[in-house]
Coordinates of N, CA and C and ligand atoms in Angstrom, one line a residue:
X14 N 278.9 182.8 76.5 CA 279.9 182.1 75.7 C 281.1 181.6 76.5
X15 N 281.5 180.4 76.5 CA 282.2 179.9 76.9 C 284.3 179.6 76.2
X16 N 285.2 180.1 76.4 CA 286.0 180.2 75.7 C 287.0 178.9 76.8
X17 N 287.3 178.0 75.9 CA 288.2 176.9 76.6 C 289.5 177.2 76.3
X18 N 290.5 177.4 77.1 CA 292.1 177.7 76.7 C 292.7 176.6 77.8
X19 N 293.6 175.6 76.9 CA 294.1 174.2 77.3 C 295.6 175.5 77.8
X20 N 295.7 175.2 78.9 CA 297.3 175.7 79.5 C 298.2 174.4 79.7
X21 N 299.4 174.4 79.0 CA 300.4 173.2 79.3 C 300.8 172.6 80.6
X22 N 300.8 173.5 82.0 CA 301.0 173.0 83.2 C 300.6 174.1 84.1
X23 N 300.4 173.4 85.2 CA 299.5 174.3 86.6 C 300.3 175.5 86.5
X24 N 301.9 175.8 86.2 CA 303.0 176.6 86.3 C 301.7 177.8 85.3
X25 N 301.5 177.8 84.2 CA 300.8 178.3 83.0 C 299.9 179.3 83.6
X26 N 298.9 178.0 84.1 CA 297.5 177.9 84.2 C 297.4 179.2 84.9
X27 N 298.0 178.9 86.1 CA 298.0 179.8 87.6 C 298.6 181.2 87.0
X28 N 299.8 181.2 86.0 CA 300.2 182.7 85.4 C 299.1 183.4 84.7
X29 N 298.0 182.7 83.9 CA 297.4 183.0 82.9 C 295.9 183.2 84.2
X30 N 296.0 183.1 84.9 CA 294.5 183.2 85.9 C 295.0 184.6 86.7
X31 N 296.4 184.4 87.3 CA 297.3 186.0 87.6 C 297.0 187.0 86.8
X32 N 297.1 187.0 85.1 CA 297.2 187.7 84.6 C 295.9 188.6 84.2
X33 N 294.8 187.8 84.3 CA 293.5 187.4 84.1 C 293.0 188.6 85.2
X34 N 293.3 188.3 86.2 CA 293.0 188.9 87.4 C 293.6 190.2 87.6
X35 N 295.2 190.5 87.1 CA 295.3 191.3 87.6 C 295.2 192.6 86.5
X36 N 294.9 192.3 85.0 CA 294.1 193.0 84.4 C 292.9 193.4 84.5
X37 N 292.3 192.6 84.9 CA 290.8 193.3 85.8 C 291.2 194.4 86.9
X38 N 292.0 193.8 87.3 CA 292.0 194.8 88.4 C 292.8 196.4 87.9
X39 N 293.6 196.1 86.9 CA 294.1 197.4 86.3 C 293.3 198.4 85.8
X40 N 292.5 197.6 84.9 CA 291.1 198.4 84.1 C 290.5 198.9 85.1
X41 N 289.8 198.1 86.4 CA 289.0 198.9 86.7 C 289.9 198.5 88.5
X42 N 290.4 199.9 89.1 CA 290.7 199.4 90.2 C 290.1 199.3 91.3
X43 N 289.0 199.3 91.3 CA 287.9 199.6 92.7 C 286.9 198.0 91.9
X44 N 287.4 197.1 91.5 CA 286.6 196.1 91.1 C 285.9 194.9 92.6
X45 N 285.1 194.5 91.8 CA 285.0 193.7 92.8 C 284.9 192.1 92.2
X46 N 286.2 191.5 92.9 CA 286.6 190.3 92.9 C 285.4 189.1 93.5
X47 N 285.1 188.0 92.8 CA 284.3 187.1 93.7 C 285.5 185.8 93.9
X48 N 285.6 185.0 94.6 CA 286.9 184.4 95.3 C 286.6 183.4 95.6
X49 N 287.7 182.2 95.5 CA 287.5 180.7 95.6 C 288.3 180.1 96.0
X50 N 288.3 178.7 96.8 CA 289.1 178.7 97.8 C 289.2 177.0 96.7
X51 N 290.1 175.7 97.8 CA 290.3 174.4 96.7 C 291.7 175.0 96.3
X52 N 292.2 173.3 96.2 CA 293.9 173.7 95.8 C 293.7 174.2 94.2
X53 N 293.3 174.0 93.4 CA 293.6 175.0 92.2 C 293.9 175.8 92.0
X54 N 293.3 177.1 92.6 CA 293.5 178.5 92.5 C 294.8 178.9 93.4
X55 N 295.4 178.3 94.3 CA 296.4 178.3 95.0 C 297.2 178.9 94.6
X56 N 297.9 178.5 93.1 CA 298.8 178.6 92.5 C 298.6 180.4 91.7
X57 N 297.5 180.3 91.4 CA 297.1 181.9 91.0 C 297.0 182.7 92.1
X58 N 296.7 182.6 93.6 CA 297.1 183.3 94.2 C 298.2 184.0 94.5
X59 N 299.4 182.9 94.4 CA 300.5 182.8 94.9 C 301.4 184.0 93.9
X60 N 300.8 183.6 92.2 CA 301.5 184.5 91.3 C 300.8 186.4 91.4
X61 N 299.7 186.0 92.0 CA 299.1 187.5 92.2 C 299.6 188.2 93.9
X62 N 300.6 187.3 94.6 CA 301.1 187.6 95.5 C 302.4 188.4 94.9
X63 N 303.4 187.4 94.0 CA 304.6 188.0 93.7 C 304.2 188.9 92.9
X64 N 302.8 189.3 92.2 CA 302.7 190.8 91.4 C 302.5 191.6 92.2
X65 N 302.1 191.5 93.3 CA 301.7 192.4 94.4 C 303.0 193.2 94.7
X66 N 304.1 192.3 95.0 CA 305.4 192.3 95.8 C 306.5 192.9 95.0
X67 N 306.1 193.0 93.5 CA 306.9 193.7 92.3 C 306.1 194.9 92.1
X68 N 305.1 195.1 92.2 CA 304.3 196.6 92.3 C 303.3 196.6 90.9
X69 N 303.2 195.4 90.3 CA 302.4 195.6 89.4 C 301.0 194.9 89.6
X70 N 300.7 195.1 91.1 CA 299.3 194.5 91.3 C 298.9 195.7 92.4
X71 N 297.5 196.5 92.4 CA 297.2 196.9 93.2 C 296.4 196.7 94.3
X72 N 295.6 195.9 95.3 CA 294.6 195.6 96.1 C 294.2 196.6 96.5
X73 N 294.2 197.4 96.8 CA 293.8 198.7 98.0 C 292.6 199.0 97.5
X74 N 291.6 199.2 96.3 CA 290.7 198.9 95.6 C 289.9 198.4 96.0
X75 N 289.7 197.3 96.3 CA 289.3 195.8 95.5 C 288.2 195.4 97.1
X76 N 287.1 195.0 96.4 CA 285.9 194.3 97.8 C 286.2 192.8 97.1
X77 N 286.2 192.1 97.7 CA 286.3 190.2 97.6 C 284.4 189.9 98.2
X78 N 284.5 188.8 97.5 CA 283.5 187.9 98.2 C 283.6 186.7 97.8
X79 N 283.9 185.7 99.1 CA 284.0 184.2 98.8 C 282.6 183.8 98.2
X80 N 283.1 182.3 98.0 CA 281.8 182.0 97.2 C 281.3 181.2 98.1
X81 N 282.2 180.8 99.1 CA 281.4 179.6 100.1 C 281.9 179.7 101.6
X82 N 281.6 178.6 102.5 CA 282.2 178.8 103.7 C 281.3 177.5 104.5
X83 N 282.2 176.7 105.2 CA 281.8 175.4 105.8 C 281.0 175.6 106.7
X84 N 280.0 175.3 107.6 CA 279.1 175.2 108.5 C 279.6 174.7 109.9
X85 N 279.5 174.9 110.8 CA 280.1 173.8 112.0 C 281.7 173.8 112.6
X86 N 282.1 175.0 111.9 CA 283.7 175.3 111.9 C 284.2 176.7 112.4
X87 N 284.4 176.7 113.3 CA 285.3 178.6 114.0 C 285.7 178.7 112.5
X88 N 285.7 180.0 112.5 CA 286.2 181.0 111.1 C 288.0 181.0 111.3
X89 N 288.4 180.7 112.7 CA 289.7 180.4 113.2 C 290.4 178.9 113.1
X90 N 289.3 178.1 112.7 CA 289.7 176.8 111.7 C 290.9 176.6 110.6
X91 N 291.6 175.9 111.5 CA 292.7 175.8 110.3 C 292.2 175.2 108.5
X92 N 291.0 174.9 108.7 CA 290.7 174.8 107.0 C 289.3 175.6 106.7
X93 N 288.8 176.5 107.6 CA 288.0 177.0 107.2 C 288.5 178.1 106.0
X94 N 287.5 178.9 105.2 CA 288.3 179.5 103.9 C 288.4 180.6 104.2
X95 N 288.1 181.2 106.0 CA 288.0 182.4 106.2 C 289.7 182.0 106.5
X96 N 290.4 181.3 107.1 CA 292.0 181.0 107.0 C 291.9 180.8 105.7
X97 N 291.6 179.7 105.1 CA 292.3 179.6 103.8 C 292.7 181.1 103.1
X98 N 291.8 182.3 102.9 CA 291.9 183.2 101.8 C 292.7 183.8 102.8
X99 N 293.2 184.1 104.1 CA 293.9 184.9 104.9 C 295.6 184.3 104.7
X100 N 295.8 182.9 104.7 CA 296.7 182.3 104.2 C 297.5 182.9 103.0
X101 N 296.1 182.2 102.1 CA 296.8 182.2 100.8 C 296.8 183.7 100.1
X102 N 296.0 184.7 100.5 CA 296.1 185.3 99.7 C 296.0 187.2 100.8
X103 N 294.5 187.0 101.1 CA 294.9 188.1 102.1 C 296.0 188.8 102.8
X104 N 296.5 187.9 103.8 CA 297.7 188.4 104.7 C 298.9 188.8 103.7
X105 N 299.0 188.7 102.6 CA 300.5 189.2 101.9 C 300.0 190.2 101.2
X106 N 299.1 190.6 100.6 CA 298.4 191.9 99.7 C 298.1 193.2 100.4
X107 N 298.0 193.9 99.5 CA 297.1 195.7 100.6 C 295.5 195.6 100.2
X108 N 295.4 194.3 100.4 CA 293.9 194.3 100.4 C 293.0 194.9 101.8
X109 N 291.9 195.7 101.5 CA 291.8 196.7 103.4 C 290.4 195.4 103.5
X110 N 291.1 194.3 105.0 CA 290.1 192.9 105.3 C 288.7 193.5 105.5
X111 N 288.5 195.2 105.8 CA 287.0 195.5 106.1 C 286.4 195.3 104.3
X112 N 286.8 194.9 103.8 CA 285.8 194.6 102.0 C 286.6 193.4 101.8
X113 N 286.7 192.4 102.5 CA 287.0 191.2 102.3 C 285.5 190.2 103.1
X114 N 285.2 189.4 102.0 CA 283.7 188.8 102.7 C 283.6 187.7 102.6
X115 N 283.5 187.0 103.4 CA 283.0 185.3 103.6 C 281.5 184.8 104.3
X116 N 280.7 184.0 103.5 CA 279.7 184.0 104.6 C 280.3 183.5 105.6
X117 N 279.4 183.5 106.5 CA 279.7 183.3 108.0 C 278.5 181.9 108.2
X118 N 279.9 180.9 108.2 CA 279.0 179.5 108.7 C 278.4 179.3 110.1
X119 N 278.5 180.1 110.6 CA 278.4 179.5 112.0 C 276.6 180.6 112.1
X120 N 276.9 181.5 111.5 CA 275.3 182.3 111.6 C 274.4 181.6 112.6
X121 N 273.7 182.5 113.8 CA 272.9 181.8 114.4 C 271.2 181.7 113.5
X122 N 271.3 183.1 112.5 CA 269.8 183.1 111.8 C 270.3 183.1 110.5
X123 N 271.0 181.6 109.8 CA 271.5 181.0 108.5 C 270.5 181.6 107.3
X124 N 269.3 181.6 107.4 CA 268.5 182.6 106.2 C 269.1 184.1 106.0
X125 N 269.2 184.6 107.4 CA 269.4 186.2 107.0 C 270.6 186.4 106.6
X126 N 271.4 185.1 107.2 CA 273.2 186.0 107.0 C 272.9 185.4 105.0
X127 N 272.1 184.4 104.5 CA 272.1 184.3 103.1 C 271.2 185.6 102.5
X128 N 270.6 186.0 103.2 CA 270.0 187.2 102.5 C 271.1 188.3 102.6
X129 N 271.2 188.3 103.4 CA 272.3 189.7 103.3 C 273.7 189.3 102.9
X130 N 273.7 188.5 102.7 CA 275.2 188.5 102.1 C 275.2 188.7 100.8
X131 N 273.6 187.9 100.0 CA 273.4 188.2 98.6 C 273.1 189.9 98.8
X132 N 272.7 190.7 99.6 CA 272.3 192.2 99.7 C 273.6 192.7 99.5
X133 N 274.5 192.1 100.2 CA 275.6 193.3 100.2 C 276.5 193.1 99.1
X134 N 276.6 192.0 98.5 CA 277.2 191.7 96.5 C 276.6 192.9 95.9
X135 N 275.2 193.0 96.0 CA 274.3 193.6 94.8 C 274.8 195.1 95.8
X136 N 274.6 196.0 96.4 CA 274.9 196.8 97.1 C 276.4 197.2 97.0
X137 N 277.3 196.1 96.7 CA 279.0 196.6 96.2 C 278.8 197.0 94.6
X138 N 277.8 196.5 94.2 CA 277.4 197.0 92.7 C 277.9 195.8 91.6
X139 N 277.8 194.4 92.4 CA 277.9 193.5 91.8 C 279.1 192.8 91.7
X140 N 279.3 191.4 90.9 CA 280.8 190.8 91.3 C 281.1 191.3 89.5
X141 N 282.3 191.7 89.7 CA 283.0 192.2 88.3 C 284.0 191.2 87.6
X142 N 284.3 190.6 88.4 CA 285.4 188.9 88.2 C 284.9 187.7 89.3
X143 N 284.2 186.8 88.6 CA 284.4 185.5 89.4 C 285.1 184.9 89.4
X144 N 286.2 184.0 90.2 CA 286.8 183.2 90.2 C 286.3 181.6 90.5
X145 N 286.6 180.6 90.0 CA 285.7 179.1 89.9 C 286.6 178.2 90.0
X146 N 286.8 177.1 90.8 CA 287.3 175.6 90.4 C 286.3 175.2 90.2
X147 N 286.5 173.9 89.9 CA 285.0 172.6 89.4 C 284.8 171.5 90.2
X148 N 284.1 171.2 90.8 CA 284.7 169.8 91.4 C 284.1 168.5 90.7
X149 N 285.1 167.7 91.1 CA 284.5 165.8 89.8 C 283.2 166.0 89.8
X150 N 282.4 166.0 91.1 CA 280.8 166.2 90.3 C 280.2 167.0 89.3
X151 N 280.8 168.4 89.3 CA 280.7 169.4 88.4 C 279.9 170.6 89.2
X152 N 280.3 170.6 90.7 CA 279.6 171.6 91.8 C 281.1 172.9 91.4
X153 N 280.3 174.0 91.5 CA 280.8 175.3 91.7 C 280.3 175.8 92.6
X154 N 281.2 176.6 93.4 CA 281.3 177.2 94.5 C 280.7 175.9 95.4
X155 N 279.5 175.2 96.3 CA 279.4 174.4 96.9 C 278.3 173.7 96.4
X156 N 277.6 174.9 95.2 CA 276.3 173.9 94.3 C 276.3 172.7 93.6
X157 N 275.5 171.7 94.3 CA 276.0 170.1 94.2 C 274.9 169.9 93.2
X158 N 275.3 169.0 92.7 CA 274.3 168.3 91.7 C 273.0 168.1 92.5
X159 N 272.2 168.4 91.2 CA 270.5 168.2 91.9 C 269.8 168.7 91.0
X160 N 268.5 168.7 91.7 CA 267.4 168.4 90.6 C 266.8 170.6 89.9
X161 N 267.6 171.3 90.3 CA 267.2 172.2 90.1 C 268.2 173.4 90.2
X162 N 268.0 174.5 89.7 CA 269.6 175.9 89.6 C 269.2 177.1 90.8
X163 N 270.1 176.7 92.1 CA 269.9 177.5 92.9 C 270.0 178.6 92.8
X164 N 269.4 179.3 92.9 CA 269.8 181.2 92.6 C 270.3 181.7 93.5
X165 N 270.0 181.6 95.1 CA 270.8 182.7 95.5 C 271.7 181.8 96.9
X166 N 272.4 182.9 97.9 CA 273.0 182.5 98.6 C 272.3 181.3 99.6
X167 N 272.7 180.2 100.0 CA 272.3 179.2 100.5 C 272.9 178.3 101.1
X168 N 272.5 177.0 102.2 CA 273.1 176.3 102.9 C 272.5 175.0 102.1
X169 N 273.5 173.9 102.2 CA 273.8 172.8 101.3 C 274.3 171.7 102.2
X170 N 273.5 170.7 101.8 CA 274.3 169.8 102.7 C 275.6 168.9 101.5
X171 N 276.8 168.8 101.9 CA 277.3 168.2 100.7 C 277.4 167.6 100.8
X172 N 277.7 166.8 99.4 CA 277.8 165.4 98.5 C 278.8 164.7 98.9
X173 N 278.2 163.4 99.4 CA 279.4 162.5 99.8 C 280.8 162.5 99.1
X174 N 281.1 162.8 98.1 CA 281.5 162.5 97.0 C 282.4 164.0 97.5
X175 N 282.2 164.8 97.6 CA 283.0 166.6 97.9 C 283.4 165.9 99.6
X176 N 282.6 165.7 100.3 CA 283.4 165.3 101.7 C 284.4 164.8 101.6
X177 N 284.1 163.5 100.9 CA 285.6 162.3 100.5 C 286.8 163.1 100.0
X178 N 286.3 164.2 98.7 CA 287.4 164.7 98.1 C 288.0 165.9 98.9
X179 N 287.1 166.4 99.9 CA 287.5 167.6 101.2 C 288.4 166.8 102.4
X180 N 288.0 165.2 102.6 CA 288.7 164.8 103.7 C 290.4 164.7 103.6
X181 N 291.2 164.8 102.4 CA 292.7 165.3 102.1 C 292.9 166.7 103.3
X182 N 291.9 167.3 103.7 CA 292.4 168.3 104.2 C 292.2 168.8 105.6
X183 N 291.3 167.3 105.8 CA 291.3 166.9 107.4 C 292.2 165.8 108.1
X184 N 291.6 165.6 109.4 CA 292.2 164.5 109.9 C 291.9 163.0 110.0
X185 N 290.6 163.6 109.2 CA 289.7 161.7 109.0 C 288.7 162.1 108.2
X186 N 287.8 161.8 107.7 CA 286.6 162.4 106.5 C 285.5 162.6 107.9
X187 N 285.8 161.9 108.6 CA 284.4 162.5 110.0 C 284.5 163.6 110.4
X188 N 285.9 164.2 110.4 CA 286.3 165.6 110.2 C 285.5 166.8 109.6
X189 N 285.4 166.3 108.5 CA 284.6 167.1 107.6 C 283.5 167.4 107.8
X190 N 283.0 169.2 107.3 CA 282.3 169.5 107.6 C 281.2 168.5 106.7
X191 N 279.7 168.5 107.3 CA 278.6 167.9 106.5 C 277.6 169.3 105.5
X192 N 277.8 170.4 106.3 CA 276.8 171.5 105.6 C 278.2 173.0 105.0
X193 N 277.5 173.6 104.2 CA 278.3 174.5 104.3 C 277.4 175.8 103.7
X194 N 277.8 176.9 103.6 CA 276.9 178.1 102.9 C 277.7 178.2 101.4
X195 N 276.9 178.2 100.8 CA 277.6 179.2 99.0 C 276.8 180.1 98.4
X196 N 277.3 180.6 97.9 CA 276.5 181.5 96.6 C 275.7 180.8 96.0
X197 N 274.4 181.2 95.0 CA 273.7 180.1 94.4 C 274.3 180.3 93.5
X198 N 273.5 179.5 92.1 CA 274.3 179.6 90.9 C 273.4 180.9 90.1
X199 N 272.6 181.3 90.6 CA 272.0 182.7 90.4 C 273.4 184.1 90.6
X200 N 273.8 183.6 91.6 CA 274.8 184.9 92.3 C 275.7 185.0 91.3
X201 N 276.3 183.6 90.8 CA 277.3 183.4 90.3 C 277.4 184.0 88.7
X202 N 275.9 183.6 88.3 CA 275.3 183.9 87.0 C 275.7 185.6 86.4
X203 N 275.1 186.1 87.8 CA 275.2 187.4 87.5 C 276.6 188.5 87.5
X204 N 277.2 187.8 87.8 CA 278.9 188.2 87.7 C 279.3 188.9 86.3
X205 N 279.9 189.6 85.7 CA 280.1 190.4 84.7 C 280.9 189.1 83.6
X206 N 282.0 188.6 84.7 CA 283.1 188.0 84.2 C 283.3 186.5 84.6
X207 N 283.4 185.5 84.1 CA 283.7 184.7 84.9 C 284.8 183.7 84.1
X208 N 285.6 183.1 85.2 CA 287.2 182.5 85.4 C 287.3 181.6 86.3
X209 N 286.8 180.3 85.2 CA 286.9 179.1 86.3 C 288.1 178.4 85.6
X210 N 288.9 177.6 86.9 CA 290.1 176.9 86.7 C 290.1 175.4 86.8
X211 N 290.8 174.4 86.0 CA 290.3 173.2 86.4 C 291.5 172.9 85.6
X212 N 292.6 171.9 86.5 CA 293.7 170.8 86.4 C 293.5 169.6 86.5
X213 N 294.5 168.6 86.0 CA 294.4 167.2 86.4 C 293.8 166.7 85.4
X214 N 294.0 165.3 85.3 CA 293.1 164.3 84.6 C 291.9 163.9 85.1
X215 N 291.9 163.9 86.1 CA 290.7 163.7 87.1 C 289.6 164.8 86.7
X216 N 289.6 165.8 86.2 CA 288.5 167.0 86.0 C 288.3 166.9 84.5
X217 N 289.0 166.2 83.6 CA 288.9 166.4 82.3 C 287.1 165.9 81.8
X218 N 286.9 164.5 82.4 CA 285.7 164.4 82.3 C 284.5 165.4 82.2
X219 N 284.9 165.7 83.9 CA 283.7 166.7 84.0 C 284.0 168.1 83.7
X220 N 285.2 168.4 83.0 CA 284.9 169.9 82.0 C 284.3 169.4 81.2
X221 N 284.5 168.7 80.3 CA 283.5 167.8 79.0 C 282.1 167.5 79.1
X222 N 282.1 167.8 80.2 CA 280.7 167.0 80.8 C 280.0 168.4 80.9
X223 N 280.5 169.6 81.6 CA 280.2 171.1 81.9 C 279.7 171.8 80.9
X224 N 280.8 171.9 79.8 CA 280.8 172.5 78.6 C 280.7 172.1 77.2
X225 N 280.8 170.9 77.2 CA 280.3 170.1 75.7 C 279.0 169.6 75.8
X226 N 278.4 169.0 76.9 CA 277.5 168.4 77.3 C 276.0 169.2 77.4
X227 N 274.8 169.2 77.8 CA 273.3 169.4 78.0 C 273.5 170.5 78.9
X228 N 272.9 171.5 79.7 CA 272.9 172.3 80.5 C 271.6 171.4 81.1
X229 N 272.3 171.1 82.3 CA 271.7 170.2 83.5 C 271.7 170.9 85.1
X230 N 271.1 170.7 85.7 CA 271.3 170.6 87.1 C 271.9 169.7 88.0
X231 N 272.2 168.8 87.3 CA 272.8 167.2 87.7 C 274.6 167.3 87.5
X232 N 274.5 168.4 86.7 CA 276.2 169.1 86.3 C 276.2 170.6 86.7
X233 N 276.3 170.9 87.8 CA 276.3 172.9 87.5 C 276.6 173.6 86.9
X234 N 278.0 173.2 87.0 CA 278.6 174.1 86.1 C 278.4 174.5 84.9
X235 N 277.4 173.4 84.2 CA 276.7 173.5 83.0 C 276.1 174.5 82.8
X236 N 275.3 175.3 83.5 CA 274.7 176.2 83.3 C 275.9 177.6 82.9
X237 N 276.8 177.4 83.3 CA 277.4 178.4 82.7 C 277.9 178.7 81.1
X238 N 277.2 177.3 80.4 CA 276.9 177.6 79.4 C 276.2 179.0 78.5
X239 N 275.4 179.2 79.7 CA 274.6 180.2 78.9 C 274.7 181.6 79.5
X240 N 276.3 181.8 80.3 CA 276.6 183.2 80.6 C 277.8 183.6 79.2
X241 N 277.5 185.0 79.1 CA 278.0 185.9 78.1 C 279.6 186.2 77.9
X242 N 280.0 185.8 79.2 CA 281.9 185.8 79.4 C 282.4 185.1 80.4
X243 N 283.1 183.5 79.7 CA 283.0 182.7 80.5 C 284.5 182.5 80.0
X244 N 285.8 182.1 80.5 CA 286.9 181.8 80.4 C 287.2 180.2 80.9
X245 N 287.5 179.4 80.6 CA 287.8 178.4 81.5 C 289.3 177.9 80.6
X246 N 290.7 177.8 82.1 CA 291.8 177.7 81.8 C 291.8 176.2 82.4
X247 N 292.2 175.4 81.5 CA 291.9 173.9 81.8 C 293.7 173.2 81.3
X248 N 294.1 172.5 82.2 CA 295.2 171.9 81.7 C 295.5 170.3 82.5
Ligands
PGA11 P1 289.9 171.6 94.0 O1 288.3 171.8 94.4 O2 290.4 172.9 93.4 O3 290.5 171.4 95.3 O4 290.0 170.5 93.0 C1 287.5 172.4 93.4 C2 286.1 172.4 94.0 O5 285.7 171.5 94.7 O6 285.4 173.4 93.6

């Protein structure tokens, strides 16, 4: 089931994804977070930083696992998301970095580090909060439109269309990585919880398109149609 809550401004959005989170994390404090990188969730970081810093957030708990990670890029990359989540969100928390997980793009044997990365989700005893942006195509985590619902963790080459919208964060779009690793939409599926976020006018389409629309592979996010606890804070 899918529950859509319109937030007035990213200011909202970002409190109400804080709050989202750090209730999960209250109920159960040994949870395990799944984690997303993209300027949207930025803002929810930032407010789950100042609860940290007021004492009403606890990390010390908590295993993370990103949902994706670029191919072709040192993890020491100023935009890879192994910086991005050390940035935005790791380096200010008491999160302990040995249960903080990112696949590893650069893997010399790209199959096994996707096998075992899906081994060690199921082995933490599963993701208990997903976290999600959308992108215009309607790809979560890095699953691009296509002709079929990837299940598990995997390497992707991405969509012109995610490069163009990733090159804002390089220094030319040739910059940009071409492959990257994600979760499938199987991994994602199996999440207890899920909390995807989507701002702008630019995304309004394709929430409509996600959640009012067919459950397609040509839309991903669509398939989350047919998970059991689905939140999406849209403004
Ligand atoms: P954005 O990216 O949050 O930067 O819009 C979302 C995504 O591509 O998943």
């Amino acid at each position: 089931m899918v529950k859509v809550i319109e937030c007035e401004s990213y200011e909202k959005l970002s409190e109400r994804a804080a709050d989202i989170i750090s209730e999960q994390i209250l109920v159960k404090p040994n949870s395990v977070l799944g984690l997303a990188t993209g300027s949207t969730p930025v803002g929810a970081y930032q407010k789950l930083v100042e609860k940290y810093k007021e004492g009403s957030v606890d990390f010390n708990g908590i295993t993370a696992f990103n949902l994706d990670e670029y191919c072709g890029i040192d993890k020491e990359h100023s935009q890879s998301y192994y910086t991005f989540m050390r940035e935005n969100l790791f380096s200010h928390v008491n999160i302990d970095l040995n249960n903080t997980h990112i696949p590893d793009g650069r893997a010399s044997d790209i199959d096994k580090q996707c096998s075992e990365y899906d081994a060690m989700i199921d082995a933490a005893g599963g993701i208990d909060l997903q976290l999600l942006g959308i992108g215009g195509n309607g790809h979560i985590g890095f699953n691009e439109p296509c002709d079929c619902f990837p299940v598990g963790t995997h390497i992707i080459s991405l969509h012109p269309s995610t490069i163009e919208a990733n090159s804002r964060f390089f220094d030319s779009v040739d910059d940009v990585p071409t492959q990257a690793l994600t979760m499938g939409l199987g991994s994602i599926m199996k999440a207890k919880k899920i909390l995807l976020l989507a701002f702008g006018e630019s995304k309004r389409e394709t929430v409509k398109k996600a959640f009012s629309g067919p459950v397609v592979p040509s839309v991903p996010a669509s398939v989350l149609q047919l998970h059991p606890d689905v939140t999406v804070l849209w403004g």
